[in-house]
CSV table of C-alpha atoms in Angstrom, one decimal:
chain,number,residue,atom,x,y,z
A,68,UNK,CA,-30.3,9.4,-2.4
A,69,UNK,CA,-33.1,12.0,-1.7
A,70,UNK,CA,-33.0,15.4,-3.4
A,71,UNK,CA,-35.9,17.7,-2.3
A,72,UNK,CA,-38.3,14.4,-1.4
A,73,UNK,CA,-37.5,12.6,-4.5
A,74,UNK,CA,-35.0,9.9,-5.5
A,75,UNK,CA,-32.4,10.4,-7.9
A,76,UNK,CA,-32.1,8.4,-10.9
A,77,UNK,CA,-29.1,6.4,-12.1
A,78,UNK,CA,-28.8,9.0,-15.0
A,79,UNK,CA,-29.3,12.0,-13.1
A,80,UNK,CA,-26.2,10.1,-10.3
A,81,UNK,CA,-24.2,9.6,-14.0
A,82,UNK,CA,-24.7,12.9,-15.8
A,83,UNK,CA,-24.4,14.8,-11.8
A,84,UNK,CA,-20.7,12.6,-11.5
A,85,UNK,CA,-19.5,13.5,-15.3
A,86,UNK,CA,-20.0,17.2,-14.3
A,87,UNK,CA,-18.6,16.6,-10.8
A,88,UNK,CA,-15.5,14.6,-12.7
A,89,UNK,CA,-15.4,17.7,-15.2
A,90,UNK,CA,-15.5,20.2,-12.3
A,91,UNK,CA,-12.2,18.4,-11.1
A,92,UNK,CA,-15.2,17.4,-8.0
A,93,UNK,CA,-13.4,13.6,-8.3
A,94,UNK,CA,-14.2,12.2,-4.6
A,95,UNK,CA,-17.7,13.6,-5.6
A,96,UNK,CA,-18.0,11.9,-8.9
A,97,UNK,CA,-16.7,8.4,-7.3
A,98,UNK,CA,-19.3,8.5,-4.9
A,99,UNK,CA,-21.9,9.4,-7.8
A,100,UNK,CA,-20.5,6.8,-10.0
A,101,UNK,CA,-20.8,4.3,-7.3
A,102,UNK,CA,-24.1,5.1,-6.0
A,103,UNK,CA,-25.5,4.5,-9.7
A,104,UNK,CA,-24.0,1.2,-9.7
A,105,UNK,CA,-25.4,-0.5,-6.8
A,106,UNK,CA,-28.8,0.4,-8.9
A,107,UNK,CA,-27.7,-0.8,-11.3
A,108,UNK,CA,-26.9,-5.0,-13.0
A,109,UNK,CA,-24.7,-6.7,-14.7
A,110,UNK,CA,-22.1,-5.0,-17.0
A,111,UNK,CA,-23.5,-1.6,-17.0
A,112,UNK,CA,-22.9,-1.5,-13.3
A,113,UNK,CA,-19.5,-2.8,-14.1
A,114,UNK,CA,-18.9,-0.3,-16.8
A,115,UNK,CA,-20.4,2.5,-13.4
A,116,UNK,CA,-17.8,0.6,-11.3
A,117,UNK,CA,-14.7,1.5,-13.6
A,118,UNK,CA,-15.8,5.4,-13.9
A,119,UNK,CA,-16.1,5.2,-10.0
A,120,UNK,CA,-12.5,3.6,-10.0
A,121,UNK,CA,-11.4,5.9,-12.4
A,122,UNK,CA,-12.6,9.0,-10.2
A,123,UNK,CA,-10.9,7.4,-7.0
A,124,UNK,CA,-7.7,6.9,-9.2
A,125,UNK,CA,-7.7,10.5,-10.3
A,126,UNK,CA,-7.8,11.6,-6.8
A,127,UNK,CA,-5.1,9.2,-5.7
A,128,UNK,CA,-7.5,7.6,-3.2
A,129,UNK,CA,-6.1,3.9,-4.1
A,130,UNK,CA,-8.3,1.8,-1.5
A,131,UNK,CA,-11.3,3.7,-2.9
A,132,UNK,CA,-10.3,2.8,-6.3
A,133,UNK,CA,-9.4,-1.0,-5.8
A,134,UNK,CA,-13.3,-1.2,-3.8
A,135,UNK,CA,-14.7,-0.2,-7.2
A,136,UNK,CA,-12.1,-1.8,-9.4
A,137,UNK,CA,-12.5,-4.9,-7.3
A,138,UNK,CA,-16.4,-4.5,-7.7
A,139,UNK,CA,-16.2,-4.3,-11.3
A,140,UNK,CA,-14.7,-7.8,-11.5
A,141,UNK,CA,-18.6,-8.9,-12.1
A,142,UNK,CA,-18.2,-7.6,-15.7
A,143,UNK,CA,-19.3,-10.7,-18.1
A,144,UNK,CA,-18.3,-8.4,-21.0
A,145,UNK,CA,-14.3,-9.7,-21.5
A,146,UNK,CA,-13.1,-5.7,-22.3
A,147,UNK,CA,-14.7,-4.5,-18.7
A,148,UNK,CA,-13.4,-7.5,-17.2
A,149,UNK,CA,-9.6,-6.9,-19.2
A,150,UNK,CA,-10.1,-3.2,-18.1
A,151,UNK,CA,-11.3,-4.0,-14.9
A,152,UNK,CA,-8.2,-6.5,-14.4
A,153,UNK,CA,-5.8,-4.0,-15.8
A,154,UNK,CA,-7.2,-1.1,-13.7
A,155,UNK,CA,-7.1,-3.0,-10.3
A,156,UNK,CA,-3.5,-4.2,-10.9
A,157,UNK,CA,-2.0,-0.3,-11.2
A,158,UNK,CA,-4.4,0.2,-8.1
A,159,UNK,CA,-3.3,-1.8,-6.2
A,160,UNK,CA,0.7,-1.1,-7.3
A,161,UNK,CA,0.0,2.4,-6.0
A,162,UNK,CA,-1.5,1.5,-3.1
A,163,UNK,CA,1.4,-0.5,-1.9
A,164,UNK,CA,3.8,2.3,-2.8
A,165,UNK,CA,3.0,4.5,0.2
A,166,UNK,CA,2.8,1.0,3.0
A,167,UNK,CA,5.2,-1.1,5.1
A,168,UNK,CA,7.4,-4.0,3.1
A,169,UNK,CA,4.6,-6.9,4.4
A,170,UNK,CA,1.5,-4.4,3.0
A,171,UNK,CA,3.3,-3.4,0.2
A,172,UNK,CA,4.4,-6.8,-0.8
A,173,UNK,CA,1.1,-8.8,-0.3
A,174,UNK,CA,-0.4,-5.4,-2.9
A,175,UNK,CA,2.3,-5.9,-5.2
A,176,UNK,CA,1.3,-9.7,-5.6
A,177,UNK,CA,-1.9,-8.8,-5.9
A,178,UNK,CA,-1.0,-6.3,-8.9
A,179,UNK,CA,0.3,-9.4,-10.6
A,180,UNK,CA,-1.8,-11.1,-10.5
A,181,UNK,CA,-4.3,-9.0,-12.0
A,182,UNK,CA,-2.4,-7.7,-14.4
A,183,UNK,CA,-2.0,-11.6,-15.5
A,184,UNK,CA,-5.7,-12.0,-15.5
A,185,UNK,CA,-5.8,-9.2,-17.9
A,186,UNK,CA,-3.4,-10.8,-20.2
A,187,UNK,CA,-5.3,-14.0,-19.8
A,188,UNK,CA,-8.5,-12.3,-21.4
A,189,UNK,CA,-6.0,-9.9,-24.0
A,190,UNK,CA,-2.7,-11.2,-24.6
A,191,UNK,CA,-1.2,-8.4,-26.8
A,192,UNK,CA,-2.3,-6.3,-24.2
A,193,UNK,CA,1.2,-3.9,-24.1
A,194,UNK,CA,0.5,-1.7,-21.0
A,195,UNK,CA,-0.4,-5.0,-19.1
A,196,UNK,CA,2.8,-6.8,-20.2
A,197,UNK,CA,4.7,-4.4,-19.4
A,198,UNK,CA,3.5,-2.8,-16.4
A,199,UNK,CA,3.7,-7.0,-14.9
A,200,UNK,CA,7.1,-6.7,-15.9
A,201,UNK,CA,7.9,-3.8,-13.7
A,202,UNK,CA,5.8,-4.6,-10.5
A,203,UNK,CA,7.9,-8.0,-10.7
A,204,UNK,CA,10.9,-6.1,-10.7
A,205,UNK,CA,9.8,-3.7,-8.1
A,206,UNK,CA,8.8,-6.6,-5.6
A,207,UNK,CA,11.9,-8.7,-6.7
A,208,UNK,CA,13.9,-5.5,-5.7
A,209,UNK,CA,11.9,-5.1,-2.6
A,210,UNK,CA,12.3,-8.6,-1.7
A,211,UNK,CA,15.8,-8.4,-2.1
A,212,UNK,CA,16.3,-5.6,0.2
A,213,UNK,CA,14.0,-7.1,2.8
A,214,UNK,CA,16.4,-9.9,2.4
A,215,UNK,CA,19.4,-7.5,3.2
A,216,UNK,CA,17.9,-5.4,6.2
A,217,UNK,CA,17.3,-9.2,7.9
A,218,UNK,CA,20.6,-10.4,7.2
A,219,UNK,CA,21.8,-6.6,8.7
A,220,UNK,CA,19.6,-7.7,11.4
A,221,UNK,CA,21.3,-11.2,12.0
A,222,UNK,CA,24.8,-9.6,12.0
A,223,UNK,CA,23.4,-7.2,14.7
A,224,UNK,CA,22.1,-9.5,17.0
A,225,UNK,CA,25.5,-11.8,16.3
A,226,UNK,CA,27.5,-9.1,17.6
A,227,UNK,CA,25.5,-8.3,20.6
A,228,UNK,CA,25.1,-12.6,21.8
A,229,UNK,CA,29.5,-12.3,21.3
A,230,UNK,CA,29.6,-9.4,23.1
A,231,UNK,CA,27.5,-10.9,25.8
A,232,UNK,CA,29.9,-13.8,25.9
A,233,UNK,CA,33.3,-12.6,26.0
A,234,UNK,CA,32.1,-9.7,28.4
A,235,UNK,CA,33.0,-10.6,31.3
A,236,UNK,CA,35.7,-12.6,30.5
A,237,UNK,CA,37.6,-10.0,28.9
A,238,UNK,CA,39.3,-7.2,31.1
A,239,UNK,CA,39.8,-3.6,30.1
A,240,UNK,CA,42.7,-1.4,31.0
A,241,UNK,CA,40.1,0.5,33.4
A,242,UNK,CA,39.2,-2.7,35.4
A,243,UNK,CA,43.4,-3.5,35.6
A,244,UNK,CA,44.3,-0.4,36.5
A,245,UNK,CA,41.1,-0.7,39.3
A,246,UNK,CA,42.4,-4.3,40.7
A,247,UNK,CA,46.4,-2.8,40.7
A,248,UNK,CA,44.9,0.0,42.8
A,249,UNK,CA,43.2,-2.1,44.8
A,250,UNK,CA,45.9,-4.6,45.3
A,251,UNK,CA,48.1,-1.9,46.9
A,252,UNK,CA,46.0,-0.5,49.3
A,253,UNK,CA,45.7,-3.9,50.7
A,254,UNK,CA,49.4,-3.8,50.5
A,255,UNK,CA,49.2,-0.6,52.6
């Protein structure tokens, strides 16, 4: 980016996003965060990537911070990458929260299996244990009521093919009463 002819440095993008992030400016300081990071390599654009994530996450703007999470990923460091792992996971559990069941279940999954990666590279990890042991249950609950509104479904679409049959078939009072009246005018 270009301020007044000249490009801004990866510092001036970092220090400009902690004050934006400070100034509760956090759309601002994920798109500062991010912007130093594509200047910059390795693990200290990884390390950019997770304060860009962290800014999306603070503003609730979950595909923003799985892009950065996910971008983060490139850490060779094993705490980024844990971090990295770890923050991805609850990104993409929160992501999911607000989608239909087939979005929300293919994010779930996804959660899991980050926040198994992270437990891969830490296992005492707590928060990542745990938190895997709640988005299992979540999906496992979600799964199960998918599971219910189909069989719902079924049962619905049972009663309507029997109803179909035995339609015609079956007479009401109203079409008996019609053919009796019909029957004696004829007789008349």
């Amino acid at each position: 980016a270009f301020i007044f002819g000249t490009q801004r440095t990866e510092a001036s993008l970092v220090e400009d996003g902690i004050a934006a992030l400070k100034a509760g400016e956090t759309t601002t300081a994920q798109q500062l965060f991010s912007e130093a990071a594509r200047d910059s390599k390795g693990d200290h654009a990884a390390s950019l990537y997770l304060a860009s994530g962290s800014a999306a996450s603070r503003a609730q703007d979950w595909s923003a911070a799985v892009a950065s999470f996910s971008s983060a990923l490139l850490a060779e460091d094993s705490e980024i990458l844990q971090q990295a792992h770890y923050a991805l996971a609850t990104s993409l559990f929160y992501l999911g929260v607000s989608k239909a069941k087939e979005v929300k279940v293919k994010a779930w999954e996804g959660s899991i299996e980050h926040f198994k990666a992270s437990l891969k590279i830490d296992a005492k990890d707590k928060a990542s244990r745990e938190n895997l042991e709640a988005v299992q249950k979540k999906l496992a609950e979600l799964q199960e009521e998918k599971t219910e509104e189909e069989k719902k479904q079924d049962e619905e679409t049972q009663k309507k093919q029997n109803s179909e049959k035995s339609g015609p078939e079956e007479k009401t009072e109203n079409d008996m009463s019609l053919e009796s009246t019909a029957d004696k005018s004829e007789d008349e």
